[in-house]
């Protein structure tokens, strides 16, 4: 082995570097030109590489290059970066444990052109990269900026000795300056490799300056955090020292050590508050704990928060009910148009409360589509009774602690929202509205619907236990009203404890009345107008209801009215308005554009294979058209329209009944003989399911097979069986109201649903002729023409 003990640092410019060199690769090392680095080697392949480079008259040069992340060895060009450094081995030593230690010096950058071999160690074909920048004012400014940034970093960091700082200022070559700083500052190897790959010196200096600025910002943040930590520790020690002095002073004065003023203040509050005995006992125990506790303790604030809830909860405070039924009826009529059945049921509840104040009130659940006035109805009831109103939205609530509260062992524990809202209103008998009870969600955090059972059960809620308060609170005085859009989504145990009152939606005439008496005045006021600026005609309101909205409620109708008001407000504000703007039928489009909705009665006509059905959705009743067609084929059946399994089964049942009764139906040739059937329910983007479309599908199929048109003024609903019987369905009220909106004159209903007609508004009943049926044959006699 050659003796390298006396080899000194070499000048790279005097050496001839071969075009092929063995590759020394590593995942954790980037070597820069001009930098001397010591290396410890224990890999047999690398030891052989170094031996071959040094022994036998070798040139002692190797090519150091970093491997790509997750690459353990070099098998192709993809395993290494493109740029590395040619390194001269200055000294080599073998340790007794078999490892090798070398000292190397970087000579210059190279770009790897290809691999000559990979075994027993990689050899690469290299191309040296040299850059000699022109001395310009811009380059000199860049060099000074880099040195100044390095000086700032060095002042913040103790890792740079004075000798190194001197070396940075003595280096004249700008490329060497960038390499020297990049090799020694605290950055990761990816950043160092990016500096190595910056062949152009100005680009390299700019990159180093950015890295120095980032390191300086990190050092400043670290220093700031250390200063704040020291300040907090000093502050805590000072406070502890002062408290100890205060305790000794109190002891010398003969004052009770634990007789803190705050504990005495809580005792006074408890005496003044009208609290039940069991609450007083719990509060006194907590105050005793508080008096013995250091105010700087984390649990000190937990106890004071708990005591605040105990003292401020309205354990016995109630508001006086105003049970004047005449006044209550007036308020309900003033706030809501129509809904006579709902108002009558509410007045019955108030009458019972007046006759027997101690009687537990029912839990009312208002079920109806959006925009029919469920929430505002609760506010009107509270106003009629003279009670405080509080609303809690349950949509998306998935944590049981939202109802029962958190246990005080948890950080940031709070009572449930039930007691939080009761504390906020300050009385224990508010009207409490639980909105959207059909949208509760259960997951790993618990089942909030189960927690609500104790709240809404009159047999249990007088001893409601919140996990945070841990003292029973009487909820029996609270008048609970819940709301839901879809009755089927209410958890059955909750539904069993509530009395359901259904709001089916409004007919067009009612919407016009509501718009005239409620929505228009409110929107005129909201948009800063007055009656002298705007007036709506009845015909314009009728067109809004018919051609611009399609809903069971009036929420979109109010938005449409608001849009018109804003247009007028803009004209008034700009001074373009002269006199009163009268919104007429023929000028309505100037404010809100062309018609947005095509009513069913406009696009409906008598057709073969097209039948009008009635459906019940989460937003109320709606009209549903079912279309069928035949095409040459092999007897295949296709059902489209995003239908659920139940509706698909209804189509199969209807088809099976027709096949079994071809003679009675007058069909001369077999059904689907060399033909394909396609049944489609329009508005395919909307999911649909339910059995009540059975008679509609059967009628549409018979109309198609017999080539007879279906009457355009007839709609139907009912479940059909394989024997042709028509079974009862739900949601009849909502469906009939939807039929009335669509100007249907005849509605076919199951025979057993006759009793449900009592729930249909009288005005609607007067405009529709109902046909109760028992068999599908009766439906066909009524619906088919000719």
Tab-separated table of C-alpha atoms in Angstrom, residues 447-675:
chain	number	residue	atom	x	y	z
A	447	UNK	CA	-75.555	7.862	20.240
A	448	UNK	CA	-77.106	11.308	20.892
A	449	UNK	CA	-80.595	9.950	20.134
A	450	UNK	CA	-80.277	7.622	23.130
A	451	UNK	CA	-79.181	10.532	25.316
A	452	UNK	CA	-82.263	12.472	24.189
A	453	UNK	CA	-84.549	9.712	25.492
A	454	UNK	CA	-84.012	10.925	29.054
A	455	UNK	CA	-84.609	14.519	27.957
A	456	UNK	CA	-87.868	13.879	26.086
A	457	UNK	CA	-89.422	11.173	28.253
A	458	UNK	CA	-91.876	12.788	30.751
A	459	UNK	CA	-91.340	9.831	33.066
A	460	UNK	CA	-87.574	10.486	33.286
A	461	UNK	CA	-86.764	14.110	32.539
A	462	UNK	CA	-87.606	15.376	36.041
A	463	UNK	CA	-84.332	13.718	37.151
A	464	UNK	CA	-82.096	14.577	34.190
A	465	UNK	CA	-78.434	13.926	35.037
A	466	UNK	CA	-75.784	15.931	33.197
A	467	UNK	CA	-72.312	14.357	33.380
A	468	UNK	CA	-70.697	17.711	34.168
A	469	UNK	CA	-73.127	18.986	36.812
A	470	UNK	CA	-73.581	15.542	38.434
A	471	UNK	CA	-76.690	16.819	40.209
A	472	UNK	CA	-80.169	15.962	38.944
A	473	UNK	CA	-81.932	18.818	37.140
A	474	UNK	CA	-85.709	18.937	36.655
A	475	UNK	CA	-86.605	19.295	32.966
A	476	UNK	CA	-90.287	18.463	33.407
A	477	UNK	CA	-91.215	22.166	33.335
A	478	UNK	CA	-89.610	22.672	29.927
A	479	UNK	CA	-92.015	22.734	26.976
A	480	UNK	CA	-90.130	20.683	24.365
A	481	UNK	CA	-90.995	20.986	20.678
A	482	UNK	CA	-89.026	19.049	18.079
A	483	UNK	CA	-88.982	19.438	14.301
A	484	UNK	CA	-88.187	17.059	11.445
A	485	UNK	CA	-88.352	17.059	7.659
A	486	UNK	CA	-88.927	13.333	7.221
A	487	UNK	CA	-90.765	11.227	9.772
A	488	UNK	CA	-89.114	8.004	8.624
A	489	UNK	CA	-85.660	9.200	9.758
A	490	UNK	CA	-86.690	9.875	13.369
A	491	UNK	CA	-85.237	7.156	15.641
A	492	UNK	CA	-88.179	4.901	16.640
A	493	UNK	CA	-87.556	5.108	20.438
A	494	UNK	CA	-87.665	8.923	20.222
A	495	UNK	CA	-90.715	8.948	17.977
A	496	UNK	CA	-92.543	6.741	20.504
A	497	UNK	CA	-92.180	9.481	23.138
A	498	UNK	CA	-93.466	12.311	20.956
A	499	UNK	CA	-96.793	13.369	19.488
A	500	UNK	CA	-96.324	13.939	15.765
A	501	UNK	CA	-98.096	16.875	14.116
A	502	UNK	CA	-97.686	16.945	10.337
A	503	UNK	CA	-97.403	20.118	8.275
A	504	UNK	CA	-98.032	19.027	4.701
A	505	UNK	CA	-97.210	22.303	2.952
A	506	UNK	CA	-99.208	25.051	1.332
A	507	UNK	CA	-101.503	25.096	-1.663
A	508	UNK	CA	-100.948	27.883	-4.233
A	509	UNK	CA	-103.741	30.110	-2.884
A	510	UNK	CA	-102.274	29.893	0.602
A	511	UNK	CA	-98.819	30.796	-0.704
A	512	UNK	CA	-100.219	33.911	-2.354
A	513	UNK	CA	-101.920	34.946	0.907
A	514	UNK	CA	-98.736	34.309	2.889
A	515	UNK	CA	-96.694	36.299	0.389
A	516	UNK	CA	-99.099	39.248	0.497
A	517	UNK	CA	-99.544	39.383	4.288
A	518	UNK	CA	-96.151	38.222	5.605
A	519	UNK	CA	-93.345	37.839	3.078
A	520	UNK	CA	-93.731	41.064	1.075
A	521	UNK	CA	-93.898	43.382	4.141
A	522	UNK	CA	-90.899	41.625	5.682
A	523	UNK	CA	-88.749	41.811	2.541
A	524	UNK	CA	-89.724	45.424	1.883
A	525	UNK	CA	-88.505	46.298	5.383
A	526	UNK	CA	-85.360	44.129	5.205
A	527	UNK	CA	-84.252	45.784	1.969
A	528	UNK	CA	-84.693	49.336	3.276
A	529	UNK	CA	-87.773	50.161	1.230
A	530	UNK	CA	-91.202	51.523	2.112
A	531	UNK	CA	-94.696	50.967	0.721
A	532	UNK	CA	-94.405	54.153	-1.339
A	533	UNK	CA	-91.586	52.593	-3.387
A	534	UNK	CA	-92.982	49.160	-4.286
A	535	UNK	CA	-96.243	47.239	-4.633
A	536	UNK	CA	-96.899	43.669	-5.771
A	537	UNK	CA	-100.083	42.734	-7.623
A	538	UNK	CA	-101.819	39.436	-6.851
A	539	UNK	CA	-101.217	38.217	-10.412
A	540	UNK	CA	-97.481	38.798	-10.013
A	541	UNK	CA	-97.457	36.836	-6.751
A	542	UNK	CA	-99.430	34.013	-8.405
A	543	UNK	CA	-96.856	33.855	-11.206
A	544	UNK	CA	-94.020	33.733	-8.643
A	545	UNK	CA	-95.692	30.765	-6.964
A	546	UNK	CA	-96.421	28.967	-10.234
A	547	UNK	CA	-93.514	29.705	-12.549
A	548	UNK	CA	-90.557	30.573	-10.254
A	549	UNK	CA	-90.756	28.172	-7.285
A	550	UNK	CA	-91.476	24.490	-6.814
A	551	UNK	CA	-91.664	23.697	-3.117
A	552	UNK	CA	-94.028	22.732	-0.328
A	553	UNK	CA	-93.014	25.707	1.827
A	554	UNK	CA	-92.414	29.361	1.054
A	555	UNK	CA	-88.679	29.790	1.613
A	556	UNK	CA	-87.748	30.091	-2.072
A	557	UNK	CA	-90.785	32.284	-2.638
A	558	UNK	CA	-89.468	34.723	-0.038
A	559	UNK	CA	-86.051	34.708	-1.709
A	560	UNK	CA	-87.691	35.524	-5.040
A	561	UNK	CA	-89.611	38.417	-3.485
A	562	UNK	CA	-86.378	39.622	-1.886
A	563	UNK	CA	-84.658	39.575	-5.286
A	564	UNK	CA	-87.352	41.884	-6.714
A	565	UNK	CA	-87.034	44.207	-3.708
A	566	UNK	CA	-83.269	44.441	-4.159
A	567	UNK	CA	-83.680	45.431	-7.807
A	568	UNK	CA	-86.037	48.225	-6.774
A	569	UNK	CA	-83.691	49.240	-3.923
A	570	UNK	CA	-80.840	49.592	-6.428
A	571	UNK	CA	-82.925	51.898	-8.613
A	572	UNK	CA	-83.933	53.993	-5.602
A	573	UNK	CA	-80.337	54.293	-4.375
A	574	UNK	CA	-79.120	55.358	-7.840
A	575	UNK	CA	-81.876	57.945	-8.222
A	576	UNK	CA	-83.458	56.176	-11.203
A	577	UNK	CA	-86.757	55.547	-9.442
A	578	UNK	CA	-89.811	57.698	-10.067
A	579	UNK	CA	-92.846	57.071	-7.888
A	580	UNK	CA	-93.992	53.577	-6.858
A	581	UNK	CA	-92.743	50.474	-8.685
A	582	UNK	CA	-95.772	48.258	-9.351
A	583	UNK	CA	-94.700	44.652	-9.877
A	584	UNK	CA	-97.162	43.260	-12.429
A	585	UNK	CA	-97.508	39.950	-14.179
A	586	UNK	CA	-96.139	41.263	-17.466
A	587	UNK	CA	-93.180	43.126	-15.884
A	588	UNK	CA	-92.104	40.386	-13.466
A	589	UNK	CA	-89.515	38.981	-15.883
A	590	UNK	CA	-87.732	42.360	-15.951
A	591	UNK	CA	-86.836	41.864	-12.287
A	592	UNK	CA	-86.193	38.127	-11.911
A	593	UNK	CA	-85.741	36.852	-15.459
A	594	UNK	CA	-87.721	34.274	-17.439
A	595	UNK	CA	-89.733	31.460	-15.880
A	596	UNK	CA	-87.642	29.026	-13.831
A	597	UNK	CA	-90.222	26.243	-13.461
A	598	UNK	CA	-92.508	24.553	-15.941
A	599	UNK	CA	-95.543	23.362	-13.943
A	600	UNK	CA	-96.731	19.804	-14.416
A	601	UNK	CA	-100.120	21.006	-15.629
A	602	UNK	CA	-98.404	22.931	-18.461
A	603	UNK	CA	-96.326	20.068	-19.818
A	604	UNK	CA	-98.853	17.309	-19.102
A	605	UNK	CA	-100.984	15.844	-21.902
A	606	UNK	CA	-102.808	12.607	-22.497
A	607	UNK	CA	-100.250	10.095	-23.803
A	608	UNK	CA	-99.813	6.379	-24.270
A	609	UNK	CA	-97.586	4.812	-21.640
A	610	UNK	CA	-97.201	8.016	-19.592
A	611	UNK	CA	-98.922	8.040	-16.185
A	612	UNK	CA	-98.948	10.626	-13.393
A	613	UNK	CA	-98.212	9.314	-9.895
A	614	UNK	CA	-97.852	10.920	-6.490
A	615	UNK	CA	-94.800	10.574	-4.227
A	616	UNK	CA	-93.773	11.650	-0.735
A	617	UNK	CA	-90.224	13.001	-0.309
A	618	UNK	CA	-88.222	14.704	2.422
A	619	UNK	CA	-89.300	18.081	1.027
A	620	UNK	CA	-93.015	17.233	0.860
A	621	UNK	CA	-95.314	15.696	-1.710
A	622	UNK	CA	-94.531	15.788	-5.408
A	623	UNK	CA	-95.939	14.695	-8.766
A	624	UNK	CA	-94.118	11.798	-10.413
A	625	UNK	CA	-94.463	10.831	-14.072
A	626	UNK	CA	-93.711	7.285	-15.238
A	627	UNK	CA	-92.960	6.609	-18.903
A	628	UNK	CA	-92.798	3.273	-20.759
A	629	UNK	CA	-91.854	2.322	-24.300
A	630	UNK	CA	-91.425	-0.795	-26.442
A	631	UNK	CA	-88.726	-1.533	-28.985
A	632	UNK	CA	-87.793	-4.601	-31.077
A	633	UNK	CA	-85.791	-7.053	-29.027
A	634	UNK	CA	-85.763	-10.316	-27.102
A	635	UNK	CA	-88.102	-9.683	-24.183
A	636	UNK	CA	-85.616	-7.783	-22.028
A	637	UNK	CA	-86.703	-5.252	-19.362
A	638	UNK	CA	-84.830	-2.050	-18.484
A	639	UNK	CA	-85.753	0.192	-15.541
A	640	UNK	CA	-84.064	3.638	-15.238
A	641	UNK	CA	-84.437	6.838	-13.245
A	642	UNK	CA	-82.221	6.022	-10.199
A	643	UNK	CA	-84.883	3.846	-8.585
A	644	UNK	CA	-84.488	1.988	-5.315
A	645	UNK	CA	-84.962	-1.750	-4.909
A	646	UNK	CA	-88.578	-1.370	-3.739
A	647	UNK	CA	-89.619	0.584	-6.858
A	648	UNK	CA	-87.854	-1.913	-9.123
A	649	UNK	CA	-89.764	-4.722	-7.415
A	650	UNK	CA	-93.017	-2.800	-7.925
A	651	UNK	CA	-92.293	-2.675	-11.678
A	652	UNK	CA	-91.693	-6.443	-11.732
A	653	UNK	CA	-94.889	-7.082	-9.771
A	654	UNK	CA	-96.941	-4.913	-12.132
A	655	UNK	CA	-95.491	-6.675	-15.190
A	656	UNK	CA	-96.127	-10.111	-13.675
A	657	UNK	CA	-99.755	-9.218	-12.979
A	658	UNK	CA	-100.224	-8.047	-16.572
A	659	UNK	CA	-98.709	-11.267	-17.954
A	660	UNK	CA	-101.090	-13.301	-15.813
A	661	UNK	CA	-104.184	-11.341	-16.929
A	662	UNK	CA	-103.553	-10.823	-20.649
A	663	UNK	CA	-106.963	-12.143	-21.708
A	664	UNK	CA	-108.883	-10.005	-19.190
A	665	UNK	CA	-106.927	-6.974	-20.392
A	666	UNK	CA	-107.743	-7.675	-24.025
A	667	UNK	CA	-104.166	-8.248	-25.136
A	668	UNK	CA	-104.216	-10.376	-28.290
A	669	UNK	CA	-100.518	-11.236	-28.491
A	670	UNK	CA	-98.154	-12.236	-25.677
A	671	UNK	CA	-96.569	-9.408	-23.706
A	672	UNK	CA	-92.948	-8.681	-24.690
A	673	UNK	CA	-93.060	-11.177	-27.584
A	674	UNK	CA	-89.897	-10.213	-29.520
A	675	UNK	CA	-89.929	-6.800	-27.850
